[in-house]
Amino acid sequence: MELTRARILEFVREPEAVFWVFVFPVLMAVALGIAFRSQNGGRTSVALLDSGPVAARAELEQKLRASPLIELRVLDEETAALALRKTRVEVVVAVDANAAAPTEGEPPALTYRYDGARAEGRAARLLVDDVVQRAWGRADTVNARDENAPRRGARYIDFLIPGLIGLNLMGSGLWGIGFSVVIARTNKLLKRLAATPMRRSDYLLSIALSRLLFLGLEVLAIAGAGRLLFGVQVAGSILALGLVSLVGALSFGGIGLMVAARPRTVEAVSGWMNLVQLPMWLLSGTFFSYERFPEFALPLIRALPLTALNDALRGIMNDGMSLASLWAPLLVLLAWGLTGFAVAVKFFRWQ
Amino acid sequence: MTMPTPENPATAAVSCRGLVKRYPDVLAVAGIDLDVWPGECFGLLGPNGAGKTTTVEMLEGLTTPDGGEITLLGAQWGKGRDRELRQQIGAALQETKLSEKLTVRETVRLFRSFYDQGRDVDEVLELAGLEEKRTARVGKLSGGQKQRLALACALVGSPKLLFLDEPSTGLDPQARLRVWEIVEQFKQQGGTVILTTHYMEEATRLCDRVAIIDHGKVIAQESPAALIASLGARQIVAFSADGELPAEALAALTGVRGVQRQDESWVLSVDRASETLPAVLAELTSRRLQMHSLTTHQATLEDVFVHLTGRGLRDQ
């Protein structure tokens, strides 16, 4: 349809819009992926203080360096404290200075400094203590075997990429539609169009549809970056991923039209857009799992469109679920999209 | 002055009775009656804020009146025939900014797509003198070109009725002339035009009849020639003096048909400036007053407006 065609042309000729829709989310994925990648090849960062009795320190250093699980750095007091605060190291090991210098082979007195509120801190402390205790002769009494089988799709980046796709679909749906509609309204273009025999619902539909063309590219850009840079796989079918993205984009298209139905100025629509998006930024589990919120809030959180979209995307990308088993989030998305569109058609301000 | 106009409002292209529009702080249109006959160009003339645009937008079905009736091509807005009506009208609104990212041709093509029947896109571009700009982005056009593009968009649905809201405001004289030519062509092909303007020349050149609107009311409705003739004078003498003098004294001078006070100036409608001027000078001298400024010109619609309201069209 001509209207959709025109909308697409307008978008393509707006280089900044292209940047924000495609390049920005990919950059974000890369930055977050790098920040949260498993550091040091999975080894734990540990600092050893360069103070205290020399001989004991040297022996401890040697023993810690012997562990393949520890990345050891020797730091002075101040640098170590800073590194701990910035989580560049998870635990600082200090040889107690006031303890009498132990004789060769005798265990030194140690202090572990770590952040007990962080799971990584607690784990690092246990690891270091285990290495130290064994090195000075503690024997394991129970025979236990490790089965380290890292599951694909369980890393943070695997969790993050579907969330970023969802977030991007929401952002581009709402901002892309909100701004262009309100600008057309302040430019009185909407009024001019209302003076033609154009069907008014056609116009709204064309706006929602024109977003769909880019949807494929948006999803491809983020999923592709995840795949190439971090090896993030799509466990389910690509077709299902495409369909879920389509439903998600239409849903946010409808919501975007609803938000843009009345405001007269770009400032006003920005405020509304932020208001609509804020709860979803916080609650919908893009960057961390929403299961951490209290039990009673979960049904409400799941009713948010971004939660539904993220759940569905993760279901397909991480867990390889089929579309049929994702009926609940898909239904949520459809309901939001249709409601938004219906409200927009009813209350749209043409001038 | 008589025009060969049908008497029966039922044959009018557009007619309205008792049109009223109230905004929270102002009564924008305070009861307007109009009849526009098929094939004529009808002008709404008045200063900014007189209610011209509100009136036109009510006629176009974009604004809902608070009172009164509108009949347009034999139908009414909001009675299920809106789309059918919109197929037959073309409009260029005030201050519409078409999408800057589209080219001229794409824009006209988009508007063409809204109409069941219409004209060839390239033909309309040629008519509007935009054939050389067809691949140019709208954002790069000059003001005159943008206005001609707006006309092209209004004409591409081959309307019977064309609404133009201030079609040449802000354009230089040359660009204005080209807009007028396009409107005249449309008229020659039998189209009906309703336009608003505050340019006298525009109304005089294009309009068969004009309604002068002030404060939401029609204060005169005639052909431009008849309105000017209603002044009973063909020339205007305007001057200011450095002291008070009574209007009656001026009215009594040779050939003076009307006296108006406009701001600091006196505006005299006269048969002949050459006859009246010496009398004015003599009057001033006898009262020991000095003349400050003086202009004389042929009577125009502007003078009609001043005569009717005591204000200039571009005041306020």
XYZ file of C-alpha atoms in Angstrom:
667
model
C 0.000 0.000 0.000
C 1.151 3.494 -0.834
C 0.992 4.731 2.739
C 3.193 1.970 4.038
C 5.594 2.492 1.165
C 5.823 6.192 1.963
C 6.410 5.517 5.648
C 9.217 3.105 4.842
C 10.868 5.587 2.492
C 10.679 8.279 5.142
C 12.354 5.990 7.630
C 15.151 4.824 5.376
C 15.984 8.439 4.540
C 16.475 9.263 8.191
C 20.030 8.099 8.877
C 19.816 8.760 12.584
C 16.754 6.594 12.957
C 18.522 3.758 11.213
C 21.420 4.124 13.609
C 19.270 3.977 16.715
C 17.231 1.066 15.519
C 20.006 -1.173 14.249
C 23.391 -0.082 15.433
C 22.619 0.939 18.975
C 21.186 -2.362 20.218
C 24.057 -4.265 18.665
C 26.578 -1.996 20.372
C 24.698 -2.470 23.623
C 24.764 -6.243 23.234
C 28.484 -6.157 22.542
C 29.243 -3.908 25.501
C 27.162 -5.906 27.960
C 28.381 -9.188 26.559
C 31.981 -8.152 27.093
C 31.321 -6.765 30.543
C 29.613 -9.937 31.715
C 31.656 -12.527 29.864
C 33.301 -15.189 32.012
C 36.516 -13.439 32.910
C 40.043 -14.888 32.877
C 38.869 -17.998 31.118
C 36.667 -18.869 34.083
C 39.414 -18.391 36.681
C 38.735 -16.522 39.881
C 40.611 -13.275 40.500
C 42.389 -13.262 43.825
C 44.736 -10.679 45.298
C 47.538 -11.385 47.744
C 48.682 -8.513 49.930
C 52.373 -7.652 49.642
C 52.733 -7.133 53.366
C 53.309 -9.525 56.225
C 56.084 -12.062 56.802
C 58.066 -12.570 53.597
C 58.713 -16.287 53.765
C 55.111 -17.229 54.567
C 53.885 -14.937 51.820
C 56.198 -16.468 49.233
C 55.092 -19.969 50.096
C 51.416 -18.996 49.986
C 51.892 -17.264 46.674
C 53.512 -20.324 45.184
C 50.719 -22.583 46.418
C 47.952 -20.294 45.154
C 49.616 -19.932 41.770
C 49.692 -23.676 41.492
C 45.884 -23.782 41.339
C 44.521 -23.671 37.785
C 41.337 -22.092 39.098
C 42.971 -18.980 40.514
C 44.250 -15.886 38.774
C 46.567 -14.371 41.354
C 47.818 -10.836 41.654
C 50.102 -9.451 44.327
C 48.938 -5.974 45.338
C 49.642 -3.415 48.022
C 47.009 -2.677 50.641
C 45.491 0.323 48.898
C 45.370 -1.127 45.396
C 43.884 -4.357 46.728
C 41.115 -2.512 48.570
C 40.281 -0.613 45.420
C 40.343 -3.751 43.271
C 37.993 -5.451 45.715
C 35.601 -2.515 45.644
C 35.545 -2.519 41.864
C 35.237 -6.329 41.832
C 38.404 -6.653 39.796
C 39.306 -9.260 42.439
C 36.772 -11.246 44.400
C 38.865 -11.954 47.470
C 41.955 -10.432 49.061
C 44.212 -12.776 51.024
C 46.373 -11.237 53.740
C 49.053 -13.005 55.771
C 48.578 -11.747 59.311
C 51.504 -9.523 60.185
C 51.313 -9.770 63.942
C 51.408 -13.551 63.921
C 54.818 -14.966 64.738
C 56.738 -15.917 61.645
C 55.924 -19.563 61.111
C 58.688 -21.980 60.522
C 59.128 -23.639 57.145
C 56.163 -25.856 56.261
C 53.963 -24.584 59.038
C 50.651 -23.010 58.042
C 50.440 -19.195 58.215
C 47.584 -17.254 59.817
C 45.410 -15.747 57.057
C 42.608 -13.227 56.626
C 40.164 -13.376 53.687
C 38.586 -10.138 52.693
C 35.601 -10.430 50.385
C 32.084 -9.108 49.807
C 29.779 -11.616 51.444
C 26.778 -10.040 49.746
C 28.054 -11.168 46.368
C 27.654 -14.766 45.313
C 30.975 -14.464 43.436
C 32.676 -13.217 46.602
C 31.425 -16.121 48.684
C 32.379 -18.639 46.008
C 35.857 -17.150 45.654
C 36.416 -17.297 49.380
C 35.448 -20.967 49.465
C 37.712 -21.720 46.515
C 40.735 -19.965 47.995
C 40.175 -21.544 51.376
C 39.888 -24.957 49.774
C 43.157 -24.515 47.882
C 44.954 -23.225 50.973
C 43.662 -25.937 53.310
C 44.555 -28.741 50.890
C 47.976 -27.264 50.232
C 48.728 -27.469 53.922
C 47.624 -31.013 54.110
C 43.896 -31.226 54.734
C 42.658 -34.518 53.395
C 39.274 -34.946 51.796
C 37.214 -37.476 53.645
C 34.389 -37.914 51.208
C 35.044 -39.122 47.712
C 33.305 -36.798 45.325
C 33.565 -36.493 41.571
C 32.941 -33.336 39.544
C 30.744 -33.387 36.509
C 31.233 -29.996 34.997
C 28.805 -29.791 32.101
C 28.213 -26.160 31.187
C 24.826 -26.046 29.478
C 24.560 -24.070 26.279
C 22.240 -21.120 26.733
C 22.880 -20.768 30.428
C 25.419 -17.968 30.288
C 24.422 -14.405 31.032
C 24.862 -13.374 27.412
C 22.454 -16.143 26.361
C 19.930 -14.689 28.773
C 20.697 -11.150 27.682
C 20.394 -11.382 23.889
C 16.676 -12.357 23.760
C 16.005 -9.657 26.339
C 17.758 -7.090 24.180
C 15.720 -8.168 21.162
C 12.553 -7.707 23.204
C 13.678 -4.358 24.566
C 14.577 -3.159 21.109
C 11.248 -4.210 19.658
C 9.546 -2.254 22.417
C 11.756 0.799 22.003
C 11.566 1.009 18.232
C 7.839 0.291 18.265
C 7.028 2.984 20.770
C 9.532 5.685 19.849
C 9.385 5.109 16.118
C 5.627 5.389 16.055
C 5.200 7.960 18.790
C 7.528 10.536 17.329
C 6.480 10.224 13.729
C 2.783 10.443 14.586
C 3.188 13.462 16.844
C 5.450 15.253 14.375
C 2.903 14.629 11.621
C 0.299 16.063 13.976
C 2.237 19.232 14.832
C 3.035 19.668 11.126
C -0.707 19.484 10.475
C -0.020 16.657 8.079
C -2.549 14.511 9.923
C -5.175 17.176 9.402
C -4.341 17.355 5.702
C -4.627 13.578 5.428
C -7.937 13.694 7.280
C -9.223 15.979 4.511
C -8.676 13.214 1.935
C -10.869 10.159 1.485
C -8.094 8.030 3.017
C -9.523 5.507 5.454
C -8.272 6.609 8.832
C -7.664 3.126 10.135
C -5.554 2.495 7.009
C -3.199 5.221 8.074
C -2.733 3.755 11.536
C -2.329 0.304 10.075
C 0.309 1.534 7.638
C 2.343 2.929 10.500
C 2.237 -0.345 12.374
C 2.984 -2.334 9.207
C 5.898 -0.205 8.116
C 7.664 -1.201 11.329
C 7.404 -4.848 10.378
C 9.770 -4.573 7.472
C 12.581 -3.541 9.769
C 11.637 -5.975 12.415
C 13.380 -8.808 10.568
C 16.511 -6.705 10.240
C 16.412 -5.614 13.872
C 16.116 -9.157 15.173
C 18.717 -10.364 12.712
C 21.169 -7.654 13.730
C 21.017 -8.436 17.436
C 20.739 -12.206 17.153
C 23.492 -12.184 14.521
C 25.813 -10.134 16.712
C 25.121 -12.507 19.593
C 25.890 -15.479 17.414
C 29.042 -14.133 15.840
C 30.604 -12.512 18.879
C 29.448 -14.718 21.726
C 28.221 -17.893 20.072
C 24.645 -17.401 21.269
C 22.573 -20.115 19.621
C 18.901 -20.273 18.771
C 17.765 -23.531 20.312
C 14.263 -23.470 18.791
C 13.205 -22.880 15.212
C 14.121 -19.693 13.402
C 10.587 -19.535 12.040
C 9.144 -19.539 15.555
C 11.588 -16.800 16.529
C 10.444 -14.773 13.537
C 6.784 -15.241 14.369
C 7.214 -14.312 18.008
C 9.133 -11.185 16.974
C 6.370 -10.340 14.521
C 3.681 -10.660 17.159
C 5.823 -8.649 19.559
C 6.422 -5.859 17.045
C 2.719 -5.651 16.175
C 1.852 -5.579 19.841
C 4.167 -2.658 20.547
C 2.970 -1.057 17.327
C -0.551 -1.054 18.740
C 0.634 0.257 22.094
C 2.723 2.939 20.374
C -0.299 4.141 18.406
C -2.357 4.220 21.576
C 0.229 6.349 23.371
C 0.556 8.645 20.344
C -3.199 8.948 19.819
C -3.660 12.208 21.708
C -0.458 14.144 22.559
C 0.127 17.343 20.610
C 3.807 17.849 21.303
C 6.940 15.773 21.117
C 7.663 16.579 24.774
C 4.295 15.261 25.860
C 4.592 12.067 23.892
C 8.123 11.513 25.223
C 6.795 11.719 28.749
C 4.051 9.215 28.044
C 6.444 6.874 26.261
C 8.802 6.895 29.219
C 5.949 6.350 31.614
C 4.785 3.345 29.625
C 8.253 1.891 29.233
C 9.652 2.470 32.696
C 7.798 -0.345 34.484
C 8.829 -2.710 31.741
C 12.463 -1.634 31.857
C 12.455 -2.424 35.553
C 10.179 -5.417 35.837
C 10.171 -7.331 32.607
C 13.403 -9.230 33.117
C 15.520 -7.821 30.341
C 18.764 -7.598 32.276
C 17.968 -9.883 35.213
C 15.303 -12.453 35.862
C 11.978 -11.113 37.097
C 11.591 -14.255 39.231
C 13.508 -12.290 41.860
C 10.469 -10.111 42.496
C 8.006 -11.214 45.197
C 5.690 -14.062 44.342
C 2.489 -12.007 44.452
C 3.797 -9.570 41.837
C 4.666 -12.218 39.272
C 1.222 -12.555 37.606
C 1.157 -8.771 37.106
C 4.683 -8.739 35.752
C 3.854 -11.569 33.360
C 0.905 -9.550 32.074
C 3.254 -6.823 30.842
C 3.858 -7.073 27.118
C 7.645 -6.897 27.347
C 7.698 -9.693 29.931
C 5.581 -11.809 27.630
C 7.831 -11.051 24.672
C 11.043 -11.732 26.610
C 9.637 -14.991 27.974
C 8.617 -16.123 24.515
C 11.942 -15.129 22.944
C 13.911 -16.899 25.686
C 11.655 -19.901 25.435
C 12.617 -20.241 21.809
C 16.249 -19.107 21.831
C 17.371 -20.670 25.113
C 15.021 -23.558 25.761
C 13.962 -24.517 22.234
C 10.266 -24.374 23.080
C 7.609 -24.647 20.377
C 5.117 -21.913 19.552
C 2.249 -24.004 20.898
C 3.787 -24.171 24.362
C 4.222 -20.380 24.334
C 0.517 -19.675 23.886
C 0.219 -17.691 27.123
C 2.789 -14.955 26.395
C 1.642 -14.794 22.762
C -1.920 -14.257 23.919
C -0.782 -11.469 26.226
C 1.012 -9.784 23.326
C -1.941 -10.070 20.979
C -4.312 -8.702 23.595
C -2.116 -5.645 24.182
C -1.630 -5.018 20.482
C -5.300 -5.277 19.568
C -6.432 -3.201 22.532
C -3.862 -0.530 21.695
C -4.918 -0.395 18.077
C -8.622 -0.260 18.910
C -8.097 2.540 21.437
C -5.954 4.438 18.924
C -8.567 4.196 16.166
C -11.255 5.398 18.527
C -9.460 8.296 20.169
C -6.932 9.401 17.566
C -6.538 13.188 17.341
C -6.227 14.238 13.723
C -5.463 17.880 14.428
C -24.658 45.042 -8.200
C -26.193 41.860 -9.564
C -24.494 38.643 -10.519
C -26.086 35.956 -12.659
C -26.488 33.750 -9.600
C -29.205 31.185 -9.010
C -31.560 32.091 -6.228
C -32.160 28.619 -4.891
C -29.648 27.546 -2.219
C -30.325 23.917 -3.167
C -28.276 24.389 -6.326
C -25.315 25.832 -4.406
C -22.006 23.933 -4.402
C -21.625 24.894 -0.769
C -24.067 26.614 1.476
C -24.156 27.173 5.190
C -26.624 28.802 7.552
C -26.002 30.131 11.033
C -22.565 28.578 11.337
C -21.146 28.940 14.866
C -17.878 27.782 16.435
C -17.009 28.467 20.032
C -13.561 27.946 21.518
C -13.009 28.108 25.274
C -11.805 31.692 25.185
C -13.363 33.068 22.010
C -16.392 32.886 19.768
C -14.462 32.206 16.566
C -17.418 32.070 14.193
C -20.555 33.905 15.263
C -23.268 32.888 12.816
C -22.184 32.854 9.185
C -24.442 32.329 6.143
C -22.829 31.652 2.776
C -23.855 30.364 -0.642
C -21.189 29.407 -3.131
C -22.435 28.632 -6.631
C -20.952 25.953 -8.863
C -18.098 27.219 -11.005
C -17.429 30.334 -9.014
C -14.426 31.375 -7.011
C -15.541 32.587 -3.626
C -13.208 34.457 -1.311
C -13.309 34.837 2.455
C -11.530 38.065 3.161
C -10.590 39.338 6.556
C -7.792 40.039 9.013
C -5.993 37.329 10.974
C -8.210 35.888 13.666
C -11.431 36.886 11.902
C -12.603 33.271 11.738
C -11.811 32.547 8.081
C -9.820 29.391 8.702
C -12.289 28.058 11.254
C -15.096 28.629 8.749
C -13.261 26.868 5.933
C -12.318 23.945 8.152
C -15.922 23.513 9.172
C -16.924 23.505 5.492
C -14.202 20.920 4.822
C -15.587 18.691 7.564
C -12.399 18.899 9.636
C -13.931 20.890 12.475
C -17.376 20.175 13.873
C -19.539 23.307 14.138
C -21.211 24.146 17.437
C -24.256 25.355 15.544
C -25.649 25.829 12.064
C -25.945 23.722 8.938
C -23.598 22.975 6.082
C -24.603 21.499 2.751
C -21.807 20.513 0.428
C -22.438 19.130 -3.063
C -25.890 18.166 -1.888
C -24.738 16.257 1.181
C -23.934 16.872 4.821
C -20.953 15.888 6.946
C -21.346 13.109 9.452
C -24.283 11.436 7.713
C -22.396 8.438 6.410
C -21.353 10.064 3.147
C -18.119 11.642 4.355
C -15.793 9.516 2.238
C -17.900 10.124 -0.845
C -17.703 13.855 -0.155
C -13.966 13.758 0.418
C -13.546 12.080 -2.964
C -14.911 15.250 -4.514
C -13.020 17.923 -2.638
C -9.429 19.004 -2.690
C -7.812 21.110 0.009
C -4.664 23.054 0.722
C -4.645 23.874 4.418
C -2.681 26.540 6.175
C 0.767 25.593 7.489
C 0.679 21.971 6.403
C 4.184 20.550 6.307
C 4.329 17.568 4.000
C 6.885 14.926 4.805
C 10.311 16.344 3.986
C 11.842 12.968 3.308
C 9.622 12.091 0.378
C 10.200 13.367 -3.120
C 7.732 15.613 -4.899
C 6.491 12.816 -7.100
C 6.166 10.345 -4.225
C 4.113 12.859 -2.297
C 1.669 13.477 -5.126
C 1.518 9.753 -5.801
C 0.650 9.128 -2.146
C -2.219 11.602 -2.317
C -3.366 10.146 -5.636
C -3.638 6.746 -3.932
C -6.366 8.045 -1.609
C -8.785 8.804 -4.450
C -10.796 6.324 -6.473
C -10.603 8.568 -9.495
C -8.129 11.254 -10.219
C -5.574 12.668 -12.526
C -2.302 11.351 -13.761
C 0.475 12.205 -11.288
C 2.862 13.548 -13.930
C 0.130 15.593 -15.548
C -0.613 17.296 -12.228
C 3.089 17.912 -11.622
C 3.288 19.603 -14.990
C 0.195 21.670 -14.232
C 1.809 22.796 -10.988
C 5.074 23.545 -12.773
C 6.955 20.982 -10.713
C 7.995 18.540 -13.434
C 11.643 19.506 -13.004
C 11.444 18.979 -9.262
C 9.758 15.599 -9.366
C 12.687 13.734 -7.804
C 13.600 16.493 -5.344
C 12.958 15.949 -1.644
C 10.117 18.069 -0.287
C 12.456 19.488 2.367
C 14.578 21.097 -0.330
C 11.792 23.039 -2.035
C 11.312 26.796 -1.844
C 8.205 28.253 -0.252
C 6.564 28.810 -3.616
C 7.357 25.293 -4.782
C 5.965 23.839 -1.548
C 2.772 25.782 -2.043
C 2.465 24.531 -5.626
C 3.069 21.006 -4.350
C 0.236 21.514 -1.870
C -1.931 22.583 -4.805
C -0.865 19.544 -6.800
C -1.876 17.305 -3.872
C -5.221 19.097 -3.702
C -5.827 18.738 -7.448
C -4.661 15.168 -8.002
C -8.013 13.723 -6.958
C -9.718 15.826 -9.673
C -11.991 17.546 -7.177
C -15.169 19.424 -8.005
C -14.576 21.730 -5.106
C -11.237 23.190 -4.086
C -10.534 24.754 -0.675
C -7.487 26.981 -0.396
C -6.591 28.498 2.946
C -4.292 31.475 2.368
C -2.756 29.946 -0.742
C -0.175 32.658 -1.304
C 0.673 33.910 2.179
C 4.385 34.376 2.597
C 5.172 34.031 -1.109
C 7.004 36.558 -3.211
C 5.016 38.265 -6.007
C 6.312 35.958 -8.710
C 5.513 32.780 -6.787
C 2.096 34.228 -5.969
C 1.420 34.809 -9.640
C 2.155 31.169 -10.463
C -0.229 30.000 -7.734
C -2.922 32.259 -9.163
C -2.416 30.832 -12.630
C -2.947 27.304 -11.338
C -6.139 28.335 -9.567
C -7.383 30.139 -12.674
C -6.819 27.025 -14.767
C -8.855 24.977 -12.329
C -11.627 27.550 -12.557
C -11.574 27.523 -16.338
C -12.223 23.800 -16.254
C -15.416 24.471 -14.315
C -14.174 23.874 -10.797
C -15.556 25.670 -7.756
C -13.048 27.362 -5.451
C -13.367 28.642 -1.913
C -10.319 30.514 -0.719
C -9.354 32.629 2.241
C -6.950 35.487 1.936
C -5.975 38.793 3.384
C -4.482 39.984 0.127
C -6.735 42.374 -1.726
C -5.094 41.800 -5.077
C -5.588 38.078 -4.705
C -9.287 38.472 -3.950
C -9.719 41.041 -6.718
C -7.975 38.916 -9.312
C -9.314 35.457 -8.486
C -12.677 35.866 -6.814
C -16.048 36.266 -8.464
C -17.490 37.148 -5.082
C -16.019 37.799 -1.671
C -17.391 37.748 1.842
C -15.669 40.163 4.166
C -15.381 38.570 7.588
C -14.605 40.330 10.826
C -14.969 39.007 14.376
C -16.612 35.827 13.135
C -19.306 37.560 11.102
C -19.868 38.356 7.455
C -20.006 42.125 7.173
C -20.327 42.305 3.376
C -20.836 39.817 0.578
C -20.558 40.934 -3.056
C -18.344 40.869 -6.103
C -15.086 42.787 -5.538
C -16.135 45.403 -8.104
C -19.502 45.877 -6.407
C -17.888 46.215 -2.998
C -15.482 48.846 -4.228
C -18.314 50.636 -5.987
C -20.287 50.609 -2.737
C -17.786 53.096 -1.372
C -19.278 55.482 -3.942
C -15.797 56.728 -4.586
C -12.997 55.768 -6.831
C -10.009 57.228 -5.038
C -8.687 57.392 -1.531
C -6.822 60.239 0.146
C -5.107 59.412 3.420
C -3.194 61.963 5.467
C -2.248 62.900 8.989
C -2.046 66.317 10.575
C -0.333 67.693 13.676
C -3.545 68.658 15.460
C -7.222 67.908 15.921
C -9.807 68.682 13.314
C -13.476 67.659 13.200
C -14.679 64.904 10.840
C -17.653 67.041 9.815
C -15.316 69.677 8.417
C -13.646 67.085 6.222
C -16.937 65.507 5.157
C -18.097 68.904 3.907
C -15.174 69.275 1.497
C -15.547 68.938 -2.280
C -16.057 65.399 -3.574
C -15.686 63.652 -0.171
C -17.930 60.560 0.075
C -16.725 59.147 3.331
C -14.463 59.994 6.250
C -12.719 57.419 8.423
C -10.324 57.827 11.276
C -7.682 55.102 11.192
C -5.115 55.327 13.989
C -3.475 58.736 13.566
C -4.623 59.191 9.988
C -7.688 60.471 8.219
C -8.917 58.354 5.333
C -11.176 60.127 2.832
C -13.101 58.334 0.095
C -13.317 60.799 -2.763
C -14.475 61.038 -6.355
C -11.225 62.603 -7.460
C -8.133 63.181 -5.384
C -7.101 66.068 -7.633
C -10.307 67.932 -6.739
C -10.320 67.231 -3.019
C -6.660 67.684 -2.168
C -6.549 71.500 -2.581
C -9.651 71.758 -0.399
C -7.995 69.620 2.302
C -4.865 71.772 2.205
C -6.941 74.933 2.434
C -8.860 73.533 5.391
C -5.630 72.666 7.214
C -4.141 76.078 6.519
C -7.239 77.813 7.841
C -6.855 75.833 11.064
C -3.092 76.509 11.183
C -2.288 72.805 10.960
C 0.562 71.106 9.136
C 0.060 68.000 6.953
C 2.458 65.195 7.917
C 1.911 62.328 5.563
C -0.167 61.993 2.450
C -1.031 59.115 0.150
C -3.614 58.770 -2.581
C -4.594 55.643 -4.489
C -7.388 53.969 -6.406
C -10.007 52.484 -4.091
C -9.458 48.770 -3.299
C -11.098 46.092 -1.207
C -8.808 47.160 1.596
C -10.541 50.522 1.610
C -13.875 48.760 1.727
C -12.685 46.933 4.796
C -11.417 50.117 6.422
C -14.687 51.805 5.574
C -16.682 48.989 7.175
C -14.607 48.433 10.297
C -12.443 51.487 10.822
C -9.391 49.202 10.867
C -6.872 47.990 8.336
C -6.839 44.370 7.227
C -3.370 43.772 8.470
C -3.830 45.446 11.833
C -3.993 43.406 15.044
